[in-house]
PDB file of C-alpha atoms in Angstrom:
ATOM      1  CA  MET A 238      -5.589  48.960   8.502  1.00 42.00           C
ATOM      2  CA  LYS A 239      -2.794  47.090   9.908  1.00 43.00           C
ATOM      3  CA  ASN A 240      -5.420  44.836  11.871  1.00 43.00           C
ATOM      4  CA  LEU A 241      -7.504  44.456   8.496  1.00 37.00           C
ATOM      5  CA  LEU A 242      -4.502  43.032   6.702  1.00 40.00           C
ATOM      6  CA  SER A 243      -3.579  40.859   9.416  1.00 45.00           C
ATOM      7  CA  PHE A 244      -7.269  39.537   9.388  1.00 39.00           C
ATOM      8  CA  MET A 245      -7.121  39.001   5.596  1.00 42.00           C
ATOM      9  CA  ALA A 246      -4.090  37.368   5.685  1.00 45.00           C
ATOM     10  CA  LEU A 247      -5.170  34.806   8.216  1.00 42.00           C
ATOM     11  CA  PHE A 248      -8.530  34.406   6.324  1.00 40.00           C
ATOM     12  CA  ALA A 249      -6.569  33.633   3.289  1.00 46.00           C
ATOM     13  CA  VAL A 250      -4.268  31.019   4.915  1.00 39.00           C
ATOM     14  CA  ALA A 251      -7.546  29.340   6.704  1.00 42.00           C
ATOM     15  CA  ALA A 252      -9.119  29.457   3.152  1.00 41.00           C
ATOM     16  CA  SER A 253      -6.338  27.706   1.792  1.00 41.00           C
ATOM     17  CA  ALA A 254      -6.217  24.971   4.219  1.00 39.00           C
ATOM     18  CA  ALA A 255      -9.570  24.298   3.850  1.00 38.00           C
ATOM     19  CA  ARG A 256      -9.318  23.965   0.151  1.00 39.00           C
ATOM     20  CA  ALA A 257      -6.239  21.507   0.941  1.00 39.00           C
ATOM     21  CA  VAL A 258      -8.425  19.446   3.264  1.00 40.00           C
ATOM     22  CA  ALA A 259     -11.312  19.429   0.668  1.00 45.00           C
ATOM     23  CA  ALA A 260      -8.830  18.382  -2.157  1.00 62.00           C
ATOM     24  CA  GLU A 261      -8.185  14.954  -0.342  1.00 79.00           C
ATOM     25  CA  PRO A 262     -10.278  12.231  -1.647  1.00 87.00           C
ATOM     26  CA  SER A 263     -13.209  11.544   0.826  1.00 95.00           C
ATOM     27  CA  ALA A 264     -12.393   7.685   0.364  1.00 97.00           C
ATOM     28  CA  ILE A 265      -8.993   8.266   1.646  1.00 97.00           C
ATOM     29  CA  SER A 266     -10.451  10.011   4.780  1.00 97.00           C
ATOM     30  CA  ALA A 267     -12.729   7.313   5.363  1.00 98.00           C
ATOM     31  CA  PHE A 268      -9.837   4.791   5.296  1.00 98.00           C
ATOM     32  CA  ASP A 269      -7.895   6.895   7.679  1.00 98.00           C
ATOM     33  CA  GLU A 270     -10.866   6.707  10.005  1.00 98.00           C
ATOM     34  CA  ALA A 271     -11.418   3.088   9.760  1.00 98.00           C
ATOM     35  CA  PHE A 272      -7.641   2.477  10.018  1.00 98.00           C
ATOM     36  CA  ALA A 273      -7.374   4.530  13.258  1.00 98.00           C
ATOM     37  CA  LYS A 274      -9.529   1.838  14.858  1.00 98.00           C
ATOM     38  CA  VAL A 275      -7.114  -0.945  13.978  1.00 98.00           C
ATOM     39  CA  ASN A 276      -4.540  -2.268  15.982  1.00 98.00           C
ATOM     40  CA  ASP A 277      -3.422  -5.330  13.848  1.00 98.00           C
ATOM     41  CA  TYR A 278      -4.420  -7.118  10.639  1.00 98.00           C
ATOM     42  CA  THR A 279      -3.868 -10.036   8.400  1.00 98.00           C
ATOM     43  CA  VAL A 280      -4.267 -10.130   4.926  1.00 98.00           C
ATOM     44  CA  THR A 281      -3.702 -12.143   1.725  1.00 98.00           C
ATOM     45  CA  VAL A 282      -2.357 -10.270  -1.346  1.00 98.00           C
ATOM     46  CA  ARG A 283      -2.333 -11.807  -4.722  1.00 98.00           C
ATOM     47  CA  ALA A 284       0.032  -9.801  -6.903  1.00 98.00           C
ATOM     48  CA  HIS A 285       1.106  -9.875 -10.645  1.00 98.00           C
ATOM     49  CA  GLU A 286       4.181  -7.848 -11.923  1.00 98.00           C
ATOM     50  CA  ILE A 287       5.944  -7.340 -15.047  1.00 98.00           C
ATOM     51  CA  LYS A 288       9.159  -5.738 -15.529  1.00 97.00           C
ATOM     52  CA  ASP A 289      11.727  -5.769 -18.323  1.00 95.00           C
ATOM     53  CA  GLY A 290       9.994  -8.648 -20.145  1.00 95.00           C
ATOM     54  CA  LYS A 291       9.827 -10.866 -16.901  1.00 97.00           C
ATOM     55  CA  THR A 292       6.683 -11.727 -15.117  1.00 98.00           C
ATOM     56  CA  GLN A 293       6.265 -12.682 -11.477  1.00 98.00           C
ATOM     57  CA  ASP A 294       3.092 -14.050  -9.851  1.00 98.00           C
ATOM     58  CA  ARG A 295       3.001 -14.377  -6.053  1.00 98.00           C
ATOM     59  CA  THR A 296       0.467 -14.779  -3.149  1.00 98.00           C
ATOM     60  CA  TYR A 297       1.719 -13.159   0.019  1.00 98.00           C
ATOM     61  CA  LEU A 298       0.459 -13.604   3.469  1.00 98.00           C
ATOM     62  CA  TYR A 299       0.818 -10.281   5.388  1.00 98.00           C
ATOM     63  CA  TRP A 300       0.926  -9.779   9.167  1.00 98.00           C
ATOM     64  CA  PHE A 301       0.849  -6.440  10.679  1.00 98.00           C
ATOM     65  CA  LYS A 302       0.586  -4.909  14.211  1.00 98.00           C
ATOM     66  CA  ARG A 303       1.106  -1.318  15.349  1.00 98.00           C
ATOM     67  CA  PRO A 304       3.349   0.637  15.407  1.00 97.00           C
ATOM     68  CA  ASN A 305       5.680  -0.913  12.836  1.00 96.00           C
ATOM     69  CA  LEU A 306       5.738  -4.754  13.021  1.00 98.00           C
ATOM     70  CA  ALA A 307       5.159  -6.401   9.595  1.00 98.00           C
ATOM     71  CA  LYS A 308       5.772 -10.081   8.430  1.00 98.00           C
ATOM     72  CA  THR A 309       5.373 -11.600   4.967  1.00 98.00           C
ATOM     73  CA  LEU A 310       5.307 -15.301   3.913  1.00 97.00           C
ATOM     74  CA  ILE A 311       5.208 -15.944   0.185  1.00 97.00           C
ATOM     75  CA  SER A 312       2.476 -18.740  -0.093  1.00 97.00           C
ATOM     76  CA  SER A 313       2.630 -19.378  -3.964  1.00 98.00           C
ATOM     77  CA  GLY A 314       4.753 -18.510  -6.990  1.00 97.00           C
ATOM     78  CA  ASP A 315       8.159 -17.433  -7.356  1.00 92.00           C
ATOM     79  CA  ASN A 316      10.289 -18.182  -4.155  1.00 93.00           C
ATOM     80  CA  LYS A 317       7.414 -19.987  -2.315  1.00 95.00           C
ATOM     81  CA  GLY A 318       8.201 -20.145   1.326  1.00 95.00           C
ATOM     82  CA  SER A 319      10.223 -17.407   1.679  1.00 95.00           C
ATOM     83  CA  GLY A 320       9.544 -14.699   4.084  1.00 96.00           C
ATOM     84  CA  GLY A 321      10.462 -11.617   5.980  1.00 96.00           C
ATOM     85  CA  VAL A 322      10.154  -9.651   9.046  1.00 97.00           C
ATOM     86  CA  TRP A 323      10.429  -5.776   9.179  1.00 98.00           C
ATOM     87  CA  SER A 324      10.283  -3.624  12.410  1.00 97.00           C
ATOM     88  CA  GLY A 325      10.888  -0.352  11.156  1.00 95.00           C
ATOM     89  CA  GLY A 326      14.241   1.031   9.724  1.00 95.00           C
ATOM     90  CA  ASP A 327      15.953  -0.285   6.736  1.00 96.00           C
ATOM     91  CA  THR A 328      16.621  -3.947   7.199  1.00 97.00           C
ATOM     92  CA  VAL A 329      14.689  -7.053   6.970  1.00 96.00           C
ATOM     93  CA  SER A 330      15.011 -10.374   8.831  1.00 96.00           C
ATOM     94  CA  GLY A 331      13.950 -13.405   6.661  1.00 93.00           C
ATOM     95  CA  HIS A 332      14.318 -16.772   5.218  1.00 89.00           C
ATOM     96  CA  GLN A 333      14.246 -18.236   1.874  1.00 82.00           C
ATOM     97  CA  GLY A 334      11.890 -21.181   0.956  1.00 77.00           C
ATOM     98  CA  GLY A 335      12.658 -24.769   0.353  1.00 60.00           C
ATOM     99  CA  MET A 336      16.031 -26.430   1.512  1.00 53.00           C
ATOM    100  CA  LEU A 337      17.451 -23.243   2.535  1.00 52.00           C
ATOM    101  CA  SER A 338      14.449 -22.171   4.768  1.00 63.00           C
ATOM    102  CA  TRP A 339      16.411 -22.894   8.108  1.00 64.00           C
ATOM    103  CA  ILE A 340      19.069 -20.071   7.096  1.00 71.00           C
ATOM    104  CA  HIS A 341      17.959 -16.615   8.472  1.00 84.00           C
ATOM    105  CA  LEU A 342      19.508 -13.466   7.125  1.00 90.00           C
ATOM    106  CA  THR A 343      19.403  -9.777   7.976  1.00 95.00           C
ATOM    107  CA  VAL A 344      19.440  -7.846   4.587  1.00 95.00           C
ATOM    108  CA  ASN A 345      18.717  -4.332   3.270  1.00 96.00           C
ATOM    109  CA  LEU A 346      15.183  -3.515   2.889  1.00 96.00           C
ATOM    110  CA  HIS A 347      15.745  -3.107  -0.942  1.00 96.00           C
ATOM    111  CA  ASP A 348      17.833  -6.389  -1.506  1.00 95.00           C
ATOM    112  CA  PRO A 349      16.430  -8.343  -4.189  1.00 93.00           C
ATOM    113  CA  ARG A 350      15.790 -11.205  -1.855  1.00 91.00           C
ATOM    114  CA  ALA A 351      13.619  -8.965   0.062  1.00 94.00           C
ATOM    115  CA  THR A 352      11.507  -7.385  -2.623  1.00 97.00           C
ATOM    116  CA  SER A 353       9.425  -8.277  -5.382  1.00 98.00           C
ATOM    117  CA  LEU A 354      10.251  -8.213  -9.130  1.00 98.00           C
ATOM    118  CA  ARG A 355       9.630  -4.423  -9.430  1.00 98.00           C
ATOM    119  CA  GLY A 356      11.285  -3.621  -6.210  1.00 97.00           C
ATOM    120  CA  TYR A 357       8.376  -3.170  -4.014  1.00 98.00           C
ATOM    121  CA  THR A 358       9.412  -3.734  -0.368  1.00 98.00           C
ATOM    122  CA  ILE A 359       7.484  -5.248   2.671  1.00 97.00           C
ATOM    123  CA  PRO A 360       6.502  -1.843   4.349  1.00 98.00           C
ATOM    124  CA  GLU A 361       5.424  -0.662   0.901  1.00 97.00           C
ATOM    125  CA  GLY A 362       2.940  -3.357   0.744  1.00 97.00           C
ATOM    126  CA  LEU A 363       1.222  -2.714   3.858  1.00 98.00           C
ATOM    127  CA  LEU A 364      -2.404  -1.249   3.351  1.00 98.00           C
ATOM    128  CA  GLN A 365      -1.945   1.916   4.892  1.00 98.00           C
ATOM    129  CA  ASN A 366       1.125   2.658   3.063  1.00 98.00           C
ATOM    130  CA  GLU A 367      -0.383   1.758  -0.368  1.00 98.00           C
ATOM    131  CA  VAL A 368      -3.067   4.351   0.614  1.00 98.00           C
ATOM    132  CA  ASP A 369      -0.845   6.883   1.588  1.00 98.00           C
ATOM    133  CA  LYS A 370       0.978   6.873  -1.734  1.00 98.00           C
ATOM    134  CA  TYR A 371      -1.896   8.501  -3.183  1.00 98.00           C
ATOM    135  CA  ARG A 372      -1.368  11.679  -1.184  1.00 95.00           C
ATOM    136  CA  GLU A 373       2.414  11.642  -1.216  1.00 96.00           C
ATOM    137  CA  ILE A 374       3.228  11.379  -4.816  1.00 98.00           C
ATOM    138  CA  LYS A 375       2.982  14.224  -6.838  1.00 97.00           C
ATOM    139  CA  GLY A 376       0.401  14.161  -9.558  1.00 98.00           C
ATOM    140  CA  GLN A 377      -3.373  14.715 -10.438  1.00 97.00           C
ATOM    141  CA  LEU A 378      -5.544  12.892  -8.178  1.00 97.00           C
ATOM    142  CA  SER A 379      -9.395  12.026  -8.885  1.00 97.00           C
ATOM    143  CA  GLU A 380     -12.140  10.094  -7.173  1.00 97.00           C
ATOM    144  CA  ARG A 381     -15.151   8.386  -8.586  1.00 97.00           C
ATOM    145  CA  THR A 382     -17.613   5.562  -7.729  1.00 97.00           C
ATOM    146  CA  GLY A 383     -15.674   2.346  -8.911  1.00 98.00           C
ATOM    147  CA  PRO A 384     -16.858  -1.051 -10.219  1.00 97.00           C
ATOM    148  CA  GLU A 385     -18.076  -3.847  -8.166  1.00 98.00           C
ATOM    149  CA  ILE A 386     -15.140  -6.258  -7.610  1.00 97.00           C
ATOM    150  CA  ASP A 387     -16.136  -9.859  -6.553  1.00 95.00           C
ATOM    151  CA  GLY A 388     -19.256  -8.271  -5.404  1.00 96.00           C
ATOM    152  CA  VAL A 389     -17.809  -5.608  -3.346  1.00 97.00           C
ATOM    153  CA  PRO A 390     -18.777  -1.985  -4.205  1.00 98.00           C
ATOM    154  CA  THR A 391     -16.017   0.250  -4.543  1.00 98.00           C
ATOM    155  CA  GLU A 392     -14.572   3.940  -4.628  1.00 98.00           C
ATOM    156  CA  GLN A 393     -11.974   4.489  -7.123  1.00 98.00           C
ATOM    157  CA  ILE A 394      -9.001   6.730  -6.524  1.00 98.00           C
ATOM    158  CA  GLU A 395      -6.707   7.331  -9.569  1.00 98.00           C
ATOM    159  CA  LEU A 396      -3.410   9.120  -9.624  1.00 98.00           C
ATOM    160  CA  THR A 397      -1.673  10.377 -12.616  1.00 98.00           C
ATOM    161  CA  LEU A 398       2.029  10.581 -11.752  1.00 98.00           C
ATOM    162  CA  ALA A 399       3.858  14.130 -12.329  1.00 98.00           C
ATOM    163  CA  ASP A 400       7.028  12.243 -12.498  1.00 98.00           C
ATOM    164  CA  PRO A 401       7.020   8.491 -13.859  1.00 98.00           C
ATOM    165  CA  ALA A 402      10.717   8.353 -14.046  1.00 97.00           C
ATOM    166  CA  ALA A 403      10.872   8.286 -10.230  1.00 96.00           C
ATOM    167  CA  TYR A 404       8.642   5.558  -9.806  1.00 97.00           C
ATOM    168  CA  ALA A 405      10.163   2.819 -12.331  1.00 96.00           C
ATOM    169  CA  GLY A 406       8.103   4.056 -15.178  1.00 97.00           C
ATOM    170  CA  VAL A 407       4.671   4.044 -13.520  1.00 98.00           C
ATOM    171  CA  THR A 408       2.407   6.673 -15.236  1.00 98.00           C
ATOM    172  CA  ARG A 409      -1.009   5.988 -13.504  1.00 98.00           C
ATOM    173  CA  MET A 410      -2.209   4.297 -10.341  1.00 98.00           C
ATOM    174  CA  VAL A 411      -5.606   3.117  -9.491  1.00 98.00           C
ATOM    175  CA  ILE A 412      -6.955   1.976  -6.107  1.00 98.00           C
ATOM    176  CA  TYR A 413     -10.053   0.429  -5.373  1.00 98.00           C
ATOM    177  CA  LEU A 414     -11.505   0.932  -1.593  1.00 98.00           C
ATOM    178  CA  ASN A 415     -14.232  -1.073  -0.255  1.00 98.00           C
ATOM    179  CA  ARG A 416     -17.401   1.159   0.071  1.00 97.00           C
ATOM    180  CA  ASN A 417     -18.338  -0.340   3.496  1.00 97.00           C
ATOM    181  CA  THR A 418     -15.147  -1.080   5.171  1.00 98.00           C
ATOM    182  CA  HIS A 419     -12.866   1.621   3.447  1.00 98.00           C
ATOM    183  CA  PHE A 420      -9.896  -0.699   3.262  1.00 98.00           C
ATOM    184  CA  PRO A 421      -8.183  -1.535  -0.257  1.00 98.00           C
ATOM    185  CA  VAL A 422      -9.503  -4.586  -2.429  1.00 98.00           C
ATOM    186  CA  ARG A 423      -7.418  -3.972  -5.358  1.00 98.00           C
ATOM    187  CA  GLN A 424      -4.563  -1.873  -6.923  1.00 98.00           C
ATOM    188  CA  ILE A 425      -3.276  -1.476 -10.375  1.00 98.00           C
ATOM    189  CA  ARG A 426      -0.245   0.356 -11.717  1.00 98.00           C
ATOM    190  CA  TYR A 427       0.167   1.312 -15.132  1.00 98.00           C
ATOM    191  CA  ALA A 428       3.095   2.309 -17.503  1.00 98.00           C
ATOM    192  CA  GLY A 429       1.636   3.912 -20.328  1.00 97.00           C
ATOM    193  CA  SER A 430      -1.389   1.689 -21.225  1.00 97.00           C
ATOM    194  CA  GLU A 431       0.379  -1.396 -19.697  1.00 98.00           C
ATOM    195  CA  SER A 432      -0.476  -3.147 -16.533  1.00 98.00           C
ATOM    196  CA  VAL A 433       2.725  -3.480 -14.763  1.00 98.00           C
ATOM    197  CA  ALA A 434       1.672  -4.478 -11.151  1.00 98.00           C
ATOM    198  CA  ASP A 435      -1.907  -5.646 -10.252  1.00 98.00           C
ATOM    199  CA  GLU A 436      -2.583  -6.540  -6.665  1.00 98.00           C
ATOM    200  CA  THR A 437      -5.892  -8.069  -5.254  1.00 98.00           C
ATOM    201  CA  PHE A 438      -6.236  -7.823  -1.232  1.00 98.00           C
ATOM    202  CA  LEU A 439      -8.145 -10.707   0.163  1.00 98.00           C
ATOM    203  CA  ASP A 440      -9.293 -12.243   3.413  1.00 98.00           C
ATOM    204  CA  LEU A 441      -8.826  -9.269   5.615  1.00 98.00           C
ATOM    205  CA  LYS A 442      -9.108  -9.672   9.011  1.00 98.00           C
ATOM    206  CA  THR A 443      -8.526  -6.859  11.573  1.00 98.00           C
ATOM    207  CA  ASN A 444      -7.804  -6.709  15.279  1.00 98.00           C
ATOM    208  CA  VAL A 445      -7.210 -10.548  15.575  1.00 98.00           C
ATOM    209  CA  GLY A 446      -4.978  -9.936  18.744  1.00 98.00           C
ATOM    210  CA  LEU A 447      -1.524 -10.279  17.253  1.00 98.00           C
ATOM    211  CA  THR A 448       1.488 -10.058  19.726  1.00 98.00           C
ATOM    212  CA  ASN A 449       4.964  -9.584  19.190  1.00 97.00           C
ATOM    213  CA  SER A 450       5.576 -13.182  19.401  1.00 96.00           C
ATOM    214  CA  ASN A 451       3.790 -13.490  16.245  1.00 96.00           C
ATOM    215  CA  PHE A 452       6.686 -11.799  14.375  1.00 95.00           C
TER     216      PHE A 452
END
């Protein structure tokens, strides 16, 4: 009897694990598989954000190299010419645009000079971290065939957040993954019915041969 009970307990654990694996959207699993083959990438991010009646439109150039090197440059919009480098940890080394571009500072990761209008940091903007949010943040997750975006077929992952107050009032997030490459092409975050952050990911190039000197 004891052996039977032990077997049943193990079976229950295995069944629970199988349900947990099955609950993850297949598009996220496909992204994981594709990203595992990537050592580095470059991508352009066009971002529109709203907070407290203010609006910010920026275009970011992003560079990433495993395991944790990331660099950004604001190529258009507010603070054009500003950039920063993150290499893990809670600080960013960077410079402002314009006449102050020669002054380099090291600031906290969440310093307003190193974040977007809504407080998003450099590592938060990395493609892999954008996707990870959909399994890390508690809420109701769903997956469906998405619309074509600029001619690209997509899979749509949607998350209704359990605790919007913990995420600056964001109630719902939607990310669209390229059905062929499995990488993100767009993400929209909502506060109620209002879109408060809209990001488009453009011109992605993977395994371009970045070295530490690029950062």
